[in-house]
């Protein structure tokens, strides 16, 4: 109860002074990771026993993040740059995964091949929330803000099948009890896609019809969307499919079927997602920081630096050739690919699935995320101001 009291006090305190702290470049992830590390260091929370206890929180967080990111993509606004998005997501993202995989295999020879793929795939998705001053700064041109936001909203869902496939391969290689084979993992991914493709448009269409007939209360539609995201996950799991893929596909379909009121109905889901994400960042401090403290070394730090720079920025530079972006815009887009919540959740799921066998991979992921939290959190505001001054609207 002491730990719960501390956590609740920190959440309430963050709500009181969040704007002031963010102006000082102290973001929520920085604060809550520090609190989690403090709880672990003082022995208030026992980190080694936490992964299994936190499994429902971790999984529902990823479900809501995948659903809301996919459903919130403003399709009407992105048509003009659909070629750039296709390059970033269909070419740039696979290049990032492959480069990260190869670099992890080279830097860490003792890391099993599947775990190296897990590192490369888990660190490929970006998190625009870590660079919030960039995507909310009106001085940054709208096109650049859309590129960063839309890419971040879609790449975590696209990377999820690769992460799940890598986890299945690592579990099979380590002979983890109950682990699916690679063939079973592919079937689960396909079932998840089907379930999401059915439930997403069905839920969006039903809500749209209920609003039109004035059956649905505006005060409750947001809760219904939150439940729809969980329903996609549980429905897929009940059919032995992959619930995360179902949530992402359901979000994509819901965003297309919900109509003009769809974005407003996502507000409650997004706020709830922010709350549980704070708890996940705190869990990162409690669980992953102690693991990192005993395993981190110069190769891990160097890999983290390269992951945030070369592994991310080189594919972005290659795929945006001829896309009408000047050099500073390409560098800006490449740098603001923070690794955040999705990467962290993938690491916690790996701990749940593989136990201590995942410690080395989780250390690499955790080090990269921690460095990203600090580097992108501290540079977002000044670099956004400088870029906005150089590229007036």
mmCIF file of C-alpha atoms in Angstrom:
data_model
loop_
_atom_site.group_PDB
_atom_site.id
_atom_site.type_symbol
_atom_site.label_atom_id
_atom_site.label_comp_id
_atom_site.label_asym_id
_atom_site.label_seq_id
_atom_site.Cartn_x
_atom_site.Cartn_y
_atom_site.Cartn_z
ATOM 1 C CA UNK A 1 0.000 0.000 0.000
ATOM 2 C CA UNK A 2 2.949 2.306 0.581
ATOM 3 C CA UNK A 3 4.080 1.842 -3.025
ATOM 4 C CA UNK A 4 0.548 2.400 -4.329
ATOM 5 C CA UNK A 5 0.272 5.584 -2.273
ATOM 6 C CA UNK A 6 3.548 6.899 -3.698
ATOM 7 C CA UNK A 7 2.479 6.106 -7.263
ATOM 8 C CA UNK A 8 -0.913 7.781 -6.883
ATOM 9 C CA UNK A 9 0.685 10.846 -5.297
ATOM 10 C CA UNK A 10 3.162 11.118 -8.165
ATOM 11 C CA UNK A 11 0.354 10.843 -10.762
ATOM 12 C CA UNK A 12 -1.666 13.520 -8.956
ATOM 13 C CA UNK A 13 1.389 15.730 -8.575
ATOM 14 C CA UNK A 14 2.219 15.350 -12.262
ATOM 15 C CA UNK A 15 -1.315 16.457 -13.104
ATOM 16 C CA UNK A 16 -0.807 19.600 -11.022
ATOM 17 C CA UNK A 17 2.545 20.734 -12.431
ATOM 18 C CA UNK A 18 2.893 18.853 -15.729
ATOM 19 C CA UNK A 19 2.805 21.962 -17.920
ATOM 20 C CA UNK A 20 5.432 23.743 -15.858
ATOM 21 C CA UNK A 21 7.758 20.729 -15.789
ATOM 22 C CA UNK A 22 7.374 20.152 -19.534
ATOM 23 C CA UNK A 23 8.433 23.754 -20.138
ATOM 24 C CA UNK A 24 11.603 22.791 -18.264
ATOM 25 C CA UNK A 25 11.990 19.786 -20.642
ATOM 26 C CA UNK A 26 11.071 17.275 -17.921
ATOM 27 C CA UNK A 27 8.673 14.900 -19.677
ATOM 28 C CA UNK A 28 6.385 12.356 -18.023
ATOM 29 C CA UNK A 29 8.584 9.366 -19.034
ATOM 30 C CA UNK A 30 11.653 10.981 -17.441
ATOM 31 C CA UNK A 31 9.807 11.629 -14.183
ATOM 32 C CA UNK A 32 8.099 8.240 -13.913
ATOM 33 C CA UNK A 33 11.174 6.227 -14.865
ATOM 34 C CA UNK A 34 13.070 8.075 -12.119
ATOM 35 C CA UNK A 35 10.304 7.328 -9.598
ATOM 36 C CA UNK A 36 10.299 3.651 -10.605
ATOM 37 C CA UNK A 37 14.059 3.446 -10.215
ATOM 38 C CA UNK A 38 13.779 5.048 -6.786
ATOM 39 C CA UNK A 39 11.109 2.530 -5.706
ATOM 40 C CA UNK A 40 13.347 -0.333 -6.835
ATOM 41 C CA UNK A 41 16.487 1.120 -5.202
ATOM 42 C CA UNK A 42 14.752 1.580 -1.848
ATOM 43 C CA UNK A 43 13.245 -1.915 -1.942
ATOM 44 C CA UNK A 44 9.689 -0.588 -1.840
ATOM 45 C CA UNK A 45 8.810 -2.746 -4.858
ATOM 46 C CA UNK A 46 10.442 -6.086 -5.681
ATOM 47 C CA UNK A 47 11.395 -5.899 -9.344
ATOM 48 C CA UNK A 48 12.060 -9.609 -10.079
ATOM 49 C CA UNK A 49 8.493 -10.580 -9.143
ATOM 50 C CA UNK A 50 6.868 -7.700 -10.999
ATOM 51 C CA UNK A 51 6.749 -8.849 -14.669
ATOM 52 C CA UNK A 52 4.154 -11.576 -14.134
ATOM 53 C CA UNK A 53 2.044 -9.407 -11.813
ATOM 54 C CA UNK A 54 2.067 -6.544 -14.323
ATOM 55 C CA UNK A 55 1.213 -8.656 -17.355
ATOM 56 C CA UNK A 56 -2.454 -7.469 -17.615
ATOM 57 C CA UNK A 57 -1.359 -3.825 -17.379
ATOM 58 C CA UNK A 58 1.357 -4.254 -19.997
ATOM 59 C CA UNK A 59 -0.903 -6.075 -22.439
ATOM 60 C CA UNK A 60 -3.891 -3.735 -22.134
ATOM 61 C CA UNK A 61 -1.554 -0.753 -22.551
ATOM 62 C CA UNK A 62 -0.246 -2.116 -25.852
ATOM 63 C CA UNK A 63 -3.802 -2.924 -26.973
ATOM 64 C CA UNK A 64 -5.031 0.619 -26.346
ATOM 65 C CA UNK A 65 -1.909 2.191 -27.864
ATOM 66 C CA UNK A 66 -2.157 0.102 -31.036
ATOM 67 C CA UNK A 67 -5.898 0.715 -31.421
ATOM 68 C CA UNK A 68 -5.829 4.465 -30.742
ATOM 69 C CA UNK A 69 -2.738 5.112 -32.890
ATOM 70 C CA UNK A 70 -4.263 3.266 -35.838
ATOM 71 C CA UNK A 71 -7.750 4.743 -35.423
ATOM 72 C CA UNK A 72 -6.441 8.282 -35.016
ATOM 73 C CA UNK A 73 -4.643 8.469 -38.373
ATOM 74 C CA UNK A 74 -6.182 11.423 -40.288
ATOM 75 C CA UNK A 75 -6.492 9.664 -43.627
ATOM 76 C CA UNK A 76 -8.031 12.643 -45.414
ATOM 77 C CA UNK A 77 -5.084 14.831 -44.507
ATOM 78 C CA UNK A 78 -2.336 12.394 -45.474
ATOM 79 C CA UNK A 79 -3.342 11.660 -49.047
ATOM 80 C CA UNK A 80 -1.050 14.334 -50.462
ATOM 81 C CA UNK A 81 1.988 12.644 -48.863
ATOM 82 C CA UNK A 82 0.902 9.025 -49.199
ATOM 83 C CA UNK A 83 4.004 8.305 -51.265
ATOM 84 C CA UNK A 84 6.280 9.482 -48.436
ATOM 85 C CA UNK A 85 4.363 7.415 -45.879
ATOM 86 C CA UNK A 86 4.623 4.367 -48.130
ATOM 87 C CA UNK A 87 8.383 4.866 -48.374
ATOM 88 C CA UNK A 88 8.800 5.318 -44.620
ATOM 89 C CA UNK A 89 6.595 2.389 -43.597
ATOM 90 C CA UNK A 90 7.044 -0.127 -46.427
ATOM 91 C CA UNK A 91 10.752 0.412 -47.111
ATOM 92 C CA UNK A 92 12.250 2.491 -44.311
ATOM 93 C CA UNK A 93 10.791 0.462 -41.440
ATOM 94 C CA UNK A 94 11.942 -2.945 -42.790
ATOM 95 C CA UNK A 95 15.393 -1.454 -43.446
ATOM 96 C CA UNK A 96 15.502 -0.210 -39.852
ATOM 97 C CA UNK A 97 14.524 -3.646 -38.515
ATOM 98 C CA UNK A 98 17.112 -5.434 -40.667
ATOM 99 C CA UNK A 99 19.863 -2.946 -39.804
ATOM 100 C CA UNK A 100 19.078 -3.182 -36.096
ATOM 101 C CA UNK A 101 18.982 -6.983 -36.295
ATOM 102 C CA UNK A 102 22.334 -7.188 -38.073
ATOM 103 C CA UNK A 103 23.961 -4.680 -35.748
ATOM 104 C CA UNK A 104 22.678 -6.527 -32.658
ATOM 105 C CA UNK A 105 24.041 -9.842 -33.986
ATOM 106 C CA UNK A 106 27.415 -8.199 -34.607
ATOM 107 C CA UNK A 107 27.671 -6.282 -31.319
ATOM 108 C CA UNK A 108 26.430 -9.126 -29.115
ATOM 109 C CA UNK A 109 27.731 -12.482 -30.448
ATOM 110 C CA UNK A 110 26.292 -14.280 -27.415
ATOM 111 C CA UNK A 111 22.798 -13.055 -28.241
ATOM 112 C CA UNK A 112 20.746 -15.781 -29.924
ATOM 113 C CA UNK A 113 19.619 -14.950 -33.478
ATOM 114 C CA UNK A 114 15.935 -14.684 -32.564
ATOM 115 C CA UNK A 115 16.697 -12.378 -29.652
ATOM 116 C CA UNK A 116 18.767 -10.170 -31.957
ATOM 117 C CA UNK A 117 15.731 -9.939 -34.256
ATOM 118 C CA UNK A 118 13.616 -9.086 -31.214
ATOM 119 C CA UNK A 119 15.970 -6.191 -30.430
ATOM 120 C CA UNK A 120 15.905 -4.897 -34.002
ATOM 121 C CA UNK A 121 12.121 -5.131 -34.318
ATOM 122 C CA UNK A 122 11.285 -3.817 -30.850
ATOM 123 C CA UNK A 123 13.436 -0.724 -31.408
ATOM 124 C CA UNK A 124 12.083 0.068 -34.875
ATOM 125 C CA UNK A 125 8.752 1.732 -33.882
ATOM 126 C CA UNK A 126 8.814 5.409 -32.971
ATOM 127 C CA UNK A 127 6.856 7.266 -30.297
ATOM 128 C CA UNK A 128 5.830 10.804 -31.197
ATOM 129 C CA UNK A 129 4.738 11.415 -27.592
ATOM 130 C CA UNK A 130 8.386 11.615 -26.503
ATOM 131 C CA UNK A 131 8.797 14.576 -28.856
ATOM 132 C CA UNK A 132 5.492 16.206 -27.951
ATOM 133 C CA UNK A 133 6.853 19.781 -28.220
ATOM 134 C CA UNK A 134 7.616 18.979 -31.860
ATOM 135 C CA UNK A 135 4.197 17.708 -32.932
ATOM 136 C CA UNK A 136 2.319 20.376 -30.952
ATOM 137 C CA UNK A 137 4.497 23.361 -31.856
ATOM 138 C CA UNK A 138 2.578 25.542 -34.366
ATOM 139 C CA UNK A 139 5.872 26.971 -35.636
ATOM 140 C CA UNK A 140 6.808 23.556 -37.060
ATOM 141 C CA UNK A 141 5.232 23.230 -40.536
ATOM 142 C CA UNK A 142 2.051 21.084 -40.492
ATOM 143 C CA UNK A 143 3.457 18.691 -43.082
ATOM 144 C CA UNK A 144 6.421 17.776 -40.895
ATOM 145 C CA UNK A 145 4.209 17.331 -37.838
ATOM 146 C CA UNK A 146 1.912 15.017 -39.816
ATOM 147 C CA UNK A 147 4.835 12.974 -41.136
ATOM 148 C CA UNK A 148 6.154 12.371 -37.607
ATOM 149 C CA UNK A 149 2.727 11.688 -36.075
ATOM 150 C CA UNK A 150 1.351 9.377 -38.781
ATOM 151 C CA UNK A 151 4.570 7.372 -39.059
ATOM 152 C CA UNK A 152 4.595 6.918 -35.291
ATOM 153 C CA UNK A 153 0.936 5.918 -35.287
ATOM 154 C CA UNK A 154 1.400 3.129 -37.815
ATOM 155 C CA UNK A 155 4.902 1.729 -37.437
ATOM 156 C CA UNK A 156 4.303 0.104 -34.030
ATOM 157 C CA UNK A 157 1.442 -1.968 -35.445
ATOM 158 C CA UNK A 158 3.484 -2.938 -38.503
ATOM 159 C CA UNK A 159 6.448 -3.981 -36.347
ATOM 160 C CA UNK A 160 4.297 -5.999 -33.925
ATOM 161 C CA UNK A 161 4.072 -9.149 -36.126
ATOM 162 C CA UNK A 162 7.865 -9.222 -36.430
ATOM 163 C CA UNK A 163 8.241 -8.863 -32.650
ATOM 164 C CA UNK A 164 5.718 -11.648 -32.003
ATOM 165 C CA UNK A 165 7.423 -13.881 -34.585
ATOM 166 C CA UNK A 166 10.824 -13.239 -32.961
ATOM 167 C CA UNK A 167 9.386 -14.039 -29.526
ATOM 168 C CA UNK A 168 7.935 -17.311 -30.849
ATOM 169 C CA UNK A 169 11.277 -18.234 -32.393
ATOM 170 C CA UNK A 170 13.197 -17.385 -29.214
ATOM 171 C CA UNK A 171 10.737 -19.324 -27.052
ATOM 172 C CA UNK A 172 10.970 -22.371 -29.320
ATOM 173 C CA UNK A 173 14.762 -22.200 -29.341
ATOM 174 C CA UNK A 174 14.862 -21.975 -25.543
ATOM 175 C CA UNK A 175 12.253 -24.747 -25.212
ATOM 176 C CA UNK A 176 9.987 -22.534 -23.132
ATOM 177 C CA UNK A 177 6.979 -24.531 -21.943
ATOM 178 C CA UNK A 178 3.842 -23.841 -23.952
ATOM 179 C CA UNK A 179 5.702 -21.782 -26.564
ATOM 180 C CA UNK A 180 4.071 -21.719 -30.008
ATOM 181 C CA UNK A 181 5.981 -23.001 -33.005
ATOM 182 C CA UNK A 182 6.779 -20.615 -35.846
ATOM 183 C CA UNK A 183 3.942 -22.073 -37.908
ATOM 184 C CA UNK A 184 1.516 -21.588 -35.049
ATOM 185 C CA UNK A 185 2.727 -18.001 -34.653
ATOM 186 C CA UNK A 186 1.950 -17.269 -38.306
ATOM 187 C CA UNK A 187 -1.542 -18.751 -37.910
ATOM 188 C CA UNK A 188 -2.102 -16.614 -34.807
ATOM 189 C CA UNK A 189 -1.072 -13.491 -36.718
ATOM 190 C CA UNK A 190 -3.474 -14.314 -39.556
ATOM 191 C CA UNK A 191 -6.365 -14.987 -37.152
ATOM 192 C CA UNK A 192 -5.692 -11.701 -35.374
ATOM 193 C CA UNK A 193 -5.822 -9.833 -38.673
ATOM 194 C CA UNK A 194 -9.164 -11.416 -39.555
ATOM 195 C CA UNK A 195 -10.716 -10.730 -36.156
ATOM 196 C CA UNK A 196 -9.606 -7.090 -36.231
ATOM 197 C CA UNK A 197 -10.803 -6.612 -39.793
ATOM 198 C CA UNK A 198 -14.259 -7.871 -38.759
ATOM 199 C CA UNK A 199 -14.741 -6.227 -35.359
ATOM 200 C CA UNK A 200 -13.280 -2.817 -36.247
ATOM 201 C CA UNK A 201 -15.702 -1.841 -39.035
ATOM 202 C CA UNK A 202 -18.590 -3.602 -37.289
ATOM 203 C CA UNK A 203 -18.031 -1.591 -34.095
ATOM 204 C CA UNK A 204 -17.486 1.662 -35.973
ATOM 205 C CA UNK A 205 -20.557 1.129 -38.129
ATOM 206 C CA UNK A 206 -22.761 0.244 -35.151
ATOM 207 C CA UNK A 207 -21.661 3.339 -33.226
ATOM 208 C CA UNK A 208 -22.254 5.527 -36.271
ATOM 209 C CA UNK A 209 -25.759 4.092 -36.752
ATOM 210 C CA UNK A 210 -26.534 4.436 -33.029
ATOM 211 C CA UNK A 211 -25.530 8.101 -33.102
ATOM 212 C CA UNK A 212 -27.617 8.749 -36.184
ATOM 213 C CA UNK A 213 -30.693 7.255 -34.474
ATOM 214 C CA UNK A 214 -29.821 9.058 -31.216
ATOM 215 C CA UNK A 215 -29.613 5.760 -29.343
ATOM 216 C CA UNK A 216 -26.094 6.393 -28.002
ATOM 217 C CA UNK A 217 -25.302 8.879 -25.248
ATOM 218 C CA UNK A 218 -22.350 11.110 -26.099
ATOM 219 C CA UNK A 219 -21.086 10.628 -22.554
ATOM 220 C CA UNK A 220 -20.684 6.882 -23.058
ATOM 221 C CA UNK A 221 -19.456 6.442 -26.635
ATOM 222 C CA UNK A 222 -15.817 6.926 -25.608
ATOM 223 C CA UNK A 223 -16.129 4.096 -23.102
ATOM 224 C CA UNK A 224 -17.667 1.943 -25.830
ATOM 225 C CA UNK A 225 -14.615 2.533 -28.048
ATOM 226 C CA UNK A 226 -12.313 1.596 -25.172
ATOM 227 C CA UNK A 227 -14.281 -1.634 -24.732
ATOM 228 C CA UNK A 228 -14.155 -2.311 -28.493
ATOM 229 C CA UNK A 229 -10.340 -2.242 -28.411
ATOM 230 C CA UNK A 230 -10.281 -4.791 -25.571
ATOM 231 C CA UNK A 231 -12.948 -6.870 -27.326
ATOM 232 C CA UNK A 232 -10.760 -7.136 -30.428
ATOM 233 C CA UNK A 233 -7.904 -8.403 -28.263
ATOM 234 C CA UNK A 234 -9.913 -10.883 -26.176
ATOM 235 C CA UNK A 235 -11.885 -12.087 -29.203
ATOM 236 C CA UNK A 236 -8.694 -12.922 -31.070
ATOM 237 C CA UNK A 237 -7.123 -14.618 -28.035
ATOM 238 C CA UNK A 238 -10.292 -16.692 -27.517
ATOM 239 C CA UNK A 239 -9.907 -17.954 -31.090
ATOM 240 C CA UNK A 240 -6.178 -18.619 -30.504
ATOM 241 C CA UNK A 241 -5.199 -15.610 -32.598
ATOM 242 C CA UNK A 242 -2.851 -12.721 -31.874
ATOM 243 C CA UNK A 243 -4.735 -10.095 -29.901
ATOM 244 C CA UNK A 244 -2.282 -7.268 -30.574
ATOM 245 C CA UNK A 245 -2.597 -7.592 -34.336
ATOM 246 C CA UNK A 246 -6.377 -7.744 -33.902
ATOM 247 C CA UNK A 247 -6.338 -4.490 -31.894
ATOM 248 C CA UNK A 248 -4.240 -2.698 -34.510
ATOM 249 C CA UNK A 249 -6.323 -3.895 -37.461
ATOM 250 C CA UNK A 250 -9.531 -3.102 -35.585
ATOM 251 C CA UNK A 251 -8.262 0.423 -34.963
ATOM 252 C CA UNK A 252 -7.474 0.951 -38.641
ATOM 253 C CA UNK A 253 -10.913 -0.296 -39.663
ATOM 254 C CA UNK A 254 -12.690 1.631 -36.917
ATOM 255 C CA UNK A 255 -11.066 4.901 -37.987
ATOM 256 C CA UNK A 256 -12.370 4.380 -41.523
ATOM 257 C CA UNK A 257 -15.900 3.327 -40.484
ATOM 258 C CA UNK A 258 -16.665 5.574 -37.490
ATOM 259 C CA UNK A 259 -17.374 8.723 -39.510
ATOM 260 C CA UNK A 260 -16.732 12.375 -38.579
ATOM 261 C CA UNK A 261 -17.388 11.765 -34.867
ATOM 262 C CA UNK A 262 -14.770 9.035 -34.667
ATOM 263 C CA UNK A 263 -11.846 11.279 -33.550
ATOM 264 C CA UNK A 264 -13.934 12.758 -30.707
ATOM 265 C CA UNK A 265 -14.864 9.280 -29.514
ATOM 266 C CA UNK A 266 -11.166 8.361 -29.309
ATOM 267 C CA UNK A 267 -10.460 11.111 -26.755
ATOM 268 C CA UNK A 268 -11.453 8.997 -23.744
ATOM 269 C CA UNK A 269 -9.399 6.048 -24.987
ATOM 270 C CA UNK A 270 -6.363 8.279 -25.521
ATOM 271 C CA UNK A 271 -6.634 9.765 -22.023
ATOM 272 C CA UNK A 272 -6.974 6.318 -20.466
ATOM 273 C CA UNK A 273 -4.002 5.175 -22.538
ATOM 274 C CA UNK A 274 -1.924 8.058 -21.182
ATOM 275 C CA UNK A 275 -2.738 7.017 -17.623
ATOM 276 C CA UNK A 276 -1.742 3.376 -18.056
ATOM 277 C CA UNK A 277 1.343 4.432 -20.031
ATOM 278 C CA UNK A 278 2.538 6.377 -16.979
ATOM 279 C CA UNK A 279 2.297 3.156 -14.976
ATOM 280 C CA UNK A 280 4.261 1.286 -17.641
ATOM 281 C CA UNK A 281 7.029 3.887 -17.563
ATOM 282 C CA UNK A 282 7.121 3.472 -13.801
ATOM 283 C CA UNK A 283 7.288 -0.315 -14.245
ATOM 284 C CA UNK A 284 10.228 0.240 -16.591
ATOM 285 C CA UNK A 285 12.074 1.995 -13.780
ATOM 286 C CA UNK A 286 11.185 -0.751 -11.292
ATOM 287 C CA UNK A 287 11.893 -3.813 -13.446
ATOM 288 C CA UNK A 288 14.295 -2.946 -16.260
ATOM 289 C CA UNK A 289 16.651 -0.499 -14.549
ATOM 290 C CA UNK A 290 17.884 -3.120 -12.012
ATOM 291 C CA UNK A 291 18.449 -5.607 -14.860
ATOM 292 C CA UNK A 292 20.355 -2.966 -16.835
ATOM 293 C CA UNK A 293 22.476 -1.989 -13.839
ATOM 294 C CA UNK A 294 24.028 -5.455 -13.650
ATOM 295 C CA UNK A 295 24.485 -6.035 -17.395
ATOM 296 C CA UNK A 296 25.052 -2.729 -19.165
ATOM 297 C CA UNK A 297 28.457 -2.091 -20.740
ATOM 298 C CA UNK A 298 30.125 0.029 -23.438
ATOM 299 C CA UNK A 299 28.805 -2.132 -26.340
ATOM 300 C CA UNK A 300 25.234 -1.679 -25.070
ATOM 301 C CA UNK A 301 25.572 2.092 -24.842
ATOM 302 C CA UNK A 302 27.231 2.279 -28.275
ATOM 303 C CA UNK A 303 24.452 0.170 -29.794
ATOM 304 C CA UNK A 304 21.853 2.466 -28.234
ATOM 305 C CA UNK A 305 23.556 5.532 -29.725
ATOM 306 C CA UNK A 306 23.760 3.928 -33.169
ATOM 307 C CA UNK A 307 20.143 2.753 -32.932
ATOM 308 C CA UNK A 308 18.934 6.314 -32.346
ATOM 309 C CA UNK A 309 21.137 7.767 -35.081
ATOM 310 C CA UNK A 310 22.475 5.584 -37.915
ATOM 311 C CA UNK A 311 19.925 2.751 -37.671
ATOM 312 C CA UNK A 312 17.049 5.234 -37.766
ATOM 313 C CA UNK A 313 18.392 8.177 -39.767
ATOM 314 C CA UNK A 314 20.125 6.367 -42.621
ATOM 315 C CA UNK A 315 16.988 4.463 -43.805
ATOM 316 C CA UNK A 316 14.956 7.679 -43.497
ATOM 317 C CA UNK A 317 17.510 9.550 -45.629
ATOM 318 C CA UNK A 318 17.539 6.794 -48.257
ATOM 319 C CA UNK A 319 13.772 6.456 -48.633
ATOM 320 C CA UNK A 320 13.096 10.211 -48.708
ATOM 321 C CA UNK A 321 15.379 10.859 -51.687
ATOM 322 C CA UNK A 322 13.304 12.712 -54.246
ATOM 323 C CA UNK A 323 10.437 13.299 -51.796
ATOM 324 C CA UNK A 324 10.756 17.071 -51.826
ATOM 325 C CA UNK A 325 12.428 17.387 -48.406
ATOM 326 C CA UNK A 326 15.546 19.490 -47.931
ATOM 327 C CA UNK A 327 18.525 18.266 -45.937
ATOM 328 C CA UNK A 328 17.491 19.872 -42.652
ATOM 329 C CA UNK A 329 13.989 18.366 -42.975
ATOM 330 C CA UNK A 330 15.413 14.883 -43.570
ATOM 331 C CA UNK A 331 17.681 15.242 -40.525
ATOM 332 C CA UNK A 332 14.802 16.571 -38.428
ATOM 333 C CA UNK A 333 12.508 13.704 -39.469
ATOM 334 C CA UNK A 334 15.262 11.162 -38.903
ATOM 335 C CA UNK A 335 16.224 12.439 -35.465
ATOM 336 C CA UNK A 336 12.681 12.675 -34.141
ATOM 337 C CA UNK A 337 12.057 8.975 -34.234
ATOM 338 C CA UNK A 338 12.092 8.461 -30.444
ATOM 339 C CA UNK A 339 11.922 4.934 -29.039
ATOM 340 C CA UNK A 340 9.270 4.894 -26.394
ATOM 341 C CA UNK A 341 6.228 3.108 -25.091
ATOM 342 C CA UNK A 342 5.852 0.408 -27.759
ATOM 343 C CA UNK A 343 9.523 -0.642 -27.469
ATOM 344 C CA UNK A 344 9.219 -0.705 -23.702
ATOM 345 C CA UNK A 345 6.052 -2.816 -23.754
ATOM 346 C CA UNK A 346 7.688 -5.272 -26.170
ATOM 347 C CA UNK A 347 10.597 -5.604 -23.719
ATOM 348 C CA UNK A 348 8.276 -6.274 -20.774
ATOM 349 C CA UNK A 349 6.344 -8.869 -22.803
ATOM 350 C CA UNK A 350 9.661 -10.556 -23.643
ATOM 351 C CA UNK A 351 10.443 -10.752 -19.912
ATOM 352 C CA UNK A 352 7.043 -12.314 -19.270
ATOM 353 C CA UNK A 353 7.396 -14.849 -22.080
ATOM 354 C CA UNK A 354 11.071 -15.781 -21.781
ATOM 355 C CA UNK A 355 12.041 -14.924 -18.203
ATOM 356 C CA UNK A 356 15.770 -14.460 -17.490
ATOM 357 C CA UNK A 357 16.637 -15.682 -21.020
ATOM 358 C CA UNK A 358 15.491 -12.267 -22.277
ATOM 359 C CA UNK A 359 17.626 -10.230 -19.851
ATOM 360 C CA UNK A 360 20.385 -9.405 -22.365
ATOM 361 C CA UNK A 361 17.927 -8.332 -25.070
ATOM 362 C CA UNK A 362 15.866 -6.341 -22.563
ATOM 363 C CA UNK A 363 19.027 -4.563 -21.378
ATOM 364 C CA UNK A 364 19.771 -3.388 -24.929
ATOM 365 C CA UNK A 365 16.164 -2.289 -25.515
ATOM 366 C CA UNK A 366 15.957 -0.611 -22.107
ATOM 367 C CA UNK A 367 19.225 1.270 -22.564
ATOM 368 C CA UNK A 368 18.098 2.570 -25.970
ATOM 369 C CA UNK A 369 14.698 3.641 -24.653
ATOM 370 C CA UNK A 370 16.236 5.353 -21.625
ATOM 371 C CA UNK A 371 18.726 7.230 -23.798
ATOM 372 C CA UNK A 372 15.900 8.211 -26.152
ATOM 373 C CA UNK A 373 13.748 9.474 -23.283
ATOM 374 C CA UNK A 374 16.550 11.778 -22.200
ATOM 375 C CA UNK A 375 17.903 12.834 -25.591
ATOM 376 C CA UNK A 376 14.599 13.430 -27.371
ATOM 377 C CA UNK A 377 12.892 14.843 -24.314
ATOM 378 C CA UNK A 378 15.621 17.442 -23.814
ATOM 379 C CA UNK A 379 16.082 18.367 -27.505
ATOM 380 C CA UNK A 380 12.460 18.447 -28.663
ATOM 381 C CA UNK A 381 11.675 22.023 -27.701
ATOM 382 C CA UNK A 382 14.899 23.792 -28.820
ATOM 383 C CA UNK A 383 15.192 21.864 -32.095
ATOM 384 C CA UNK A 384 11.511 22.409 -32.900
ATOM 385 C CA UNK A 385 11.950 26.151 -32.368
ATOM 386 C CA UNK A 386 15.082 26.232 -34.534
ATOM 387 C CA UNK A 387 13.480 24.191 -37.321
ATOM 388 C CA UNK A 388 10.319 26.292 -37.237
ATOM 389 C CA UNK A 389 12.360 29.480 -37.542
ATOM 390 C CA UNK A 390 14.190 28.080 -40.554
ATOM 391 C CA UNK A 391 11.021 26.760 -42.239
ATOM 392 C CA UNK A 392 8.271 29.357 -41.690
ATOM 393 C CA UNK A 393 4.758 28.190 -42.482
#
